[in-house]
Amino acid sequence: MLFQTPEFLVLFIIVLGWLIWNRNARQQQLFLLITSYIFYGWWDARFVLLIILSTLIDYTAALGIDNHRLSAKKRIKIASIMGLATLALMLPNWPELQTQGLSAFIDNPLVTLNTENYAAISLGLMFSVIGPIAYGFYFKLSDKGRKKAFLITSIIANLGMLAFFKYFNFFIDSIDTVVAQSGIEWAAPALKVTLPVGISFYTFQTMSYTIDAYRGDIKAERSLLKVALFVAYFPQLVAGPILRPQQLFPTLDKPWTVTGQSMRSGMNLALVGLFKKVLIADNVAPMVNTIFENPGGQSSIVIMLGSALFAVQIYCDFSGYTDIARGISRVFGVEIPLNFNFPYFSTSIIDFWRKWHISLSSWLRDYLYIPLGGSRKGPSFTYINLMLTMLLGGLWHGASWNFVIWGGYQGVLLCLNRALQAVAPKDTTLYRVLHTKVGTFFRWGATTYLWLLGWLIFRVSDFNDLAYCMQKYVLFDGRLSLGAIGLGRGSPVTALLAITLFCMLHLVGFVSKRWDERLNSTPWPIRVVIYATLGILFFYGWPSQSSAFIYFQF
Amino acid sequence: MPEAKPKLESVRAIAELCTIAIPILAGVVIAYVVLSVFIIPRIGFPGDLSRIVKLEERLDSSPVDSNRVVLVSNSVGVEGLEATSVQQELDSGFAVENQAVNSLDLLSGRLYIGRVLESNPQILVWILRPETIGRIVPINPEVASAMRFANFHNQADWLNEQSIPGLSPEARSRLDATDFQTLVSLRSIPLRHLNDQVRVRTRKGVLPPKPLELNAPYQINQDIAGQKLQRHLDQIAFNLDERTKDDNIDGIAFIQSTIQQILQTSTTPILVIAPTNPLADEAFSNAEVAFAQAMNEISQSTGVVVIDLTKTLSSDEFADAIHPNRGGARKFSAILGQALRSHFDQTAREQN
């Protein structure tokens, strides 16, 4: 379910009404969980099974790590939930209902079982049977052994799901390419796996729960309902921010309260997000697609413009989503942390990664980079750890080699940045020069040039096209004509208007106050005029077809 | 009273929501009123959409003559056909109209032809290009809304879902929409209009669209060459690959069924294969052969006449990769007129 659709508006109003009317914490949480599953299942009801599986594994694992043994009754309850969820989500013909409608579902209410269905049902039922047995076995191990066993089970289960659903096709296709070139005959498996929306986000989120429990940073939550809601909380479920347990669990100890202040502040933030997504990102997107659909033959200036346009598109799309998610959650009285902090004003790559997709970069730092050793083992290991972290971070974004290349590129830039910091510490002349006004502008310009090149790698997946685009970006060809964009194709005037508006508003927001904060403190008569103006802009600028958020594909 | 505070906060929350939602809704209403009362009546529709919306006016103004010959095509016909040049080759009993409109594809063309046929022309000449045998491209939603605005939805038979494979539910809902829904779906007209105005004013080679023009509705005013031309050739080759990859050739059956629909009326359909720029031969050679074969099959199965004008123009007679320039238009039109006259003469001899 996309945020900018009528069905989401209905869902939001229903949830809002419930939270206002019902002051019981447990009932609020149960309702939120059900609506979260409905929200997620709107794409494909079968995907909910994966969230339930991930939730149950990590709930039991964290309790096991905490040496809290579930009673037999509770274990049977959990196994039953898994078994029933498996049958309820895999046997009815949900795909038919969701794509063809009720009449088609009535004609054919049960799905025709194929390999995928059998596999899913087997896995679900296997968990229900093997899970309780393994659970009991782990408690026979030593304290350290038990904790490790539960942690490893959780990590393998989550990464296994992620690897299968996200990377199976990628690895098979890559092997197929290599084998084909070597002349060996082999038949690639015909299985084409569907990627569940948001799987990268919620698997990382659930892993942080068990890892933090293992480290002793948190106490395992006894309530299955709270853990389930932590995993499936709908505002941030499909595209983050990736929450940490400490950021949501404390709020679940008391009922959530919708106040006048939370409503104003949250709705203003959501409106800012909607503005960025619908009016900027979606109107820039056709122009970006026109440029990169067939980039061969484009001039350098068009490629650079395309990269800049994509930079605006992806920022407005992703930060727009985050703002809507944070805004909705703020309305409910729950604060989700910031995920973007004006990254395009960064003056170094290290600075950029502190401000772009903060929840992911901090997750990679805390759960990958630091456990690998971080910067504690000398410069060489620091660079190796940085490269590994960023390569895996790139792969996280998508099952395609250009994302791996992008991750590697970011890793190289981070290493170079670190090396430069080592060469020019604070008491050197070079440092002082680089931190004058001119020096700062130079650093911003260089950083911008570098991350724009990174966005090119991120956007263009075909290797031949990517090689062409990178060559054109780095080696300017002197052609100044923009005619290749084709005025009249893809409405470039609309895109340019959107860009201009974005640049002006973004600069003002960075220099003075964020726009949602500005709206919060504006007197109500002026706010009314602003809201009416937004209504007019939304009417004329809203694209005729809702487009999904870019990060949904991750 | 502890219970009063949460209730008061709830009331405040609802009041805040109203303070936000009501002005936004008011803004939307104002925008709708401005669109329907000022923008559409005064500015009209941009570019391609205007020629669709004004079709009824053109049909009303066309000569009341039993021997009307209507030319239907996409931009190849907009740029490459001169009705008067076609008419000069035919005898005085014929009145030729150029009802081509930019971006007309098989699906939108089917609906457009249905509307044209309501005016009962004697002959309908449908000019097609090789890529039309490929994957059927969905109707642009705004084109569907423009067709609804121009009352295309009244052609009940032509909108029958069985006869229009590939018509998406969204396009169908736009064609069946109410007046209110149609206007809302055309809300991006001001921005598109702005885009068109900038395009016309900043590019020397582009003329303003002429939605009521029945003879030669040209918009391209200047030939392109060098890298720009190569870029266009590459784009056309890319489009052809995209449409026909995986041997996806749904278009043949679609053209066949459209011809069969036309044959059920009193109008005689004639298919014409548009000229190809010799510079695009390398990309199009296989497609041209496949297209000619497909047209042959259609001719044999339906009895429709197919006129192949693929190799009639030189590269100098093209403004870009696919559109004839002025000289090319005159030549193409004259050749088409001669081919039509030969066909009519032969038909008359056979009947005698």
PDB file of N, CA and C in Angstrom, chain A residues 14 23 38-39 66 145 151 164 187 189 210 217 236 245 248 256 319 340 427 431 448 452 474 476 486 510 525 528 542:
ATOM      1  N   ILE A  14      -8.574   5.367  10.008  1.00  0.00           N
ATOM      2  CA  ILE A  14      -9.095   4.326  10.909  1.00  0.00           C
ATOM      3  C   ILE A  14      -8.168   4.148  12.109  1.00  0.00           C
ATOM      4  N   ARG A  23      -7.907   4.003  24.805  1.00  0.00           N
ATOM      5  CA  ARG A  23      -6.766   4.403  25.626  1.00  0.00           C
ATOM      6  C   ARG A  23      -6.063   3.215  26.265  1.00  0.00           C
ATOM      7  N   ILE A  38      -2.157  -5.774   7.462  1.00  0.00           N
ATOM      8  CA  ILE A  38      -3.009  -5.450   6.312  1.00  0.00           C
ATOM      9  C   ILE A  38      -2.246  -4.539   5.349  1.00  0.00           C
ATOM     10  N   PHE A  39      -1.566  -3.533   5.913  1.00  0.00           N
ATOM     11  CA  PHE A  39      -0.765  -2.602   5.112  1.00  0.00           C
ATOM     12  C   PHE A  39       0.274  -3.369   4.289  1.00  0.00           C
ATOM     13  N   ASP A  66      18.326 -14.490  26.703  1.00  0.00           N
ATOM     14  CA  ASP A  66      18.111 -13.900  28.031  1.00  0.00           C
ATOM     15  C   ASP A  66      17.862 -14.949  29.101  1.00  0.00           C
ATOM     16  N   GLY A 145      27.109 -21.108  25.236  1.00  0.00           N
ATOM     17  CA  GLY A 145      26.700 -21.909  24.073  1.00  0.00           C
ATOM     18  C   GLY A 145      25.267 -21.645  23.689  1.00  0.00           C
ATOM     19  N   LEU A 151      21.634 -16.887  18.883  1.00  0.00           N
ATOM     20  CA  LEU A 151      22.031 -15.763  18.028  1.00  0.00           C
ATOM     21  C   LEU A 151      22.295 -16.243  16.604  1.00  0.00           C
ATOM     22  N   PHE A 164      17.762 -15.803   0.069  1.00  0.00           N
ATOM     23  CA  PHE A 164      16.940 -16.564  -0.874  1.00  0.00           C
ATOM     24  C   PHE A 164      16.022 -15.639  -1.654  1.00  0.00           C
ATOM     25  N   ALA A 187      21.904 -26.516 -16.870  1.00  0.00           N
ATOM     26  CA  ALA A 187      20.545 -25.976 -16.921  1.00  0.00           C
ATOM     27  C   ALA A 187      20.284 -25.203 -15.640  1.00  0.00           C
ATOM     28  N   PRO A 189      18.359 -23.433 -12.699  1.00  0.00           N
ATOM     29  CA  PRO A 189      17.027 -23.697 -12.124  1.00  0.00           C
ATOM     30  C   PRO A 189      16.016 -22.699 -12.642  1.00  0.00           C
ATOM     31  N   THR A 210      17.926  -9.160  18.235  1.00  0.00           N
ATOM     32  CA  THR A 210      18.593 -10.299  18.858  1.00  0.00           C
ATOM     33  C   THR A 210      20.060  -9.994  19.164  1.00  0.00           C
ATOM     34  N   ASP A 217      22.648  -5.199  25.668  1.00  0.00           N
ATOM     35  CA  ASP A 217      22.241  -3.792  25.586  1.00  0.00           C
ATOM     36  C   ASP A 217      20.761  -3.618  25.927  1.00  0.00           C
ATOM     37  N   GLN A 236       7.156   2.584   9.149  1.00  0.00           N
ATOM     38  CA  GLN A 236       8.555   2.432   8.732  1.00  0.00           C
ATOM     39  C   GLN A 236       8.852   1.023   8.222  1.00  0.00           C
ATOM     40  N   PRO A 245      15.687  -1.419  18.873  1.00  0.00           N
ATOM     41  CA  PRO A 245      14.708  -1.751  19.916  1.00  0.00           C
ATOM     42  C   PRO A 245      14.534  -0.622  20.932  1.00  0.00           C
ATOM     43  N   LEU A 248      11.784   2.029  20.074  1.00  0.00           N
ATOM     44  CA  LEU A 248      10.330   1.806  20.039  1.00  0.00           C
ATOM     45  C   LEU A 248       9.792   1.153  21.296  1.00  0.00           C
ATOM     46  N   TRP A 256      -0.380   5.114  23.553  1.00  0.00           N
ATOM     47  CA  TRP A 256       0.015   6.229  22.700  1.00  0.00           C
ATOM     48  C   TRP A 256      -1.087   7.267  22.724  1.00  0.00           C
ATOM     49  N   SER A 319      13.783  10.607   1.209  1.00  0.00           N
ATOM     50  CA  SER A 319      13.569  11.433   2.404  1.00  0.00           C
ATOM     51  C   SER A 319      12.102  11.823   2.520  1.00  0.00           C
ATOM     52  N   PHE A 340      17.732  11.556   7.392  1.00  0.00           N
ATOM     53  CA  PHE A 340      18.482  12.398   6.460  1.00  0.00           C
ATOM     54  C   PHE A 340      18.695  13.761   7.110  1.00  0.00           C
ATOM     55  N   ASP A 427      46.216  20.264  13.129  1.00  0.00           N
ATOM     56  CA  ASP A 427      47.223  21.298  13.343  1.00  0.00           C
ATOM     57  C   ASP A 427      48.083  21.560  12.101  1.00  0.00           C
ATOM     58  N   TYR A 431      45.067  21.404   6.536  1.00  0.00           N
ATOM     59  CA  TYR A 431      43.763  21.380   7.228  1.00  0.00           C
ATOM     60  C   TYR A 431      43.193  22.778   7.347  1.00  0.00           C
ATOM     61  N   THR A 448      30.455  16.878  -3.840  1.00  0.00           N
ATOM     62  CA  THR A 448      29.269  16.821  -4.709  1.00  0.00           C
ATOM     63  C   THR A 448      29.592  16.100  -6.008  1.00  0.00           C
ATOM     64  N   LEU A 452      27.758  12.584  -6.997  1.00  0.00           N
ATOM     65  CA  LEU A 452      26.969  12.568  -8.232  1.00  0.00           C
ATOM     66  C   LEU A 452      27.424  11.431  -9.143  1.00  0.00           C
ATOM     67  N   VAL A 474      33.233  11.879 -16.516  1.00  0.00           N
ATOM     68  CA  VAL A 474      34.597  12.224 -16.089  1.00  0.00           C
ATOM     69  C   VAL A 474      35.329  13.025 -17.174  1.00  0.00           C
ATOM     70  N   PHE A 476      34.758  15.432 -19.978  1.00  0.00           N
ATOM     71  CA  PHE A 476      33.757  16.321 -20.584  1.00  0.00           C
ATOM     72  C   PHE A 476      34.010  16.442 -22.086  1.00  0.00           C
ATOM     73  N   GLY A 486      15.324  16.545 -25.639  1.00  0.00           N
ATOM     74  CA  GLY A 486      14.086  16.577 -26.417  1.00  0.00           C
ATOM     75  C   GLY A 486      12.996  17.348 -25.725  1.00  0.00           C
ATOM     76  N   PHE A 510      18.078  24.410   4.937  1.00  0.00           N
ATOM     77  CA  PHE A 510      19.394  24.112   5.507  1.00  0.00           C
ATOM     78  C   PHE A 510      19.953  25.325   6.266  1.00  0.00           C
ATOM     79  N   PRO A 525      -3.411  31.739  10.677  1.00  0.00           N
ATOM     80  CA  PRO A 525      -3.968  32.290   9.431  1.00  0.00           C
ATOM     81  C   PRO A 525      -3.027  32.107   8.242  1.00  0.00           C
ATOM     82  N   VAL A 528      -3.033  28.471   7.181  1.00  0.00           N
ATOM     83  CA  VAL A 528      -4.228  28.130   6.384  1.00  0.00           C
ATOM     84  C   VAL A 528      -3.972  28.455   4.915  1.00  0.00           C
ATOM     85  N   TRP A 542       0.176  16.638  -9.007  1.00  0.00           N
ATOM     86  CA  TRP A 542       0.132  15.216  -8.649  1.00  0.00           C
ATOM     87  C   TRP A 542       0.143  14.396  -9.928  1.00  0.00           C
TER      88      TRP A 542
END
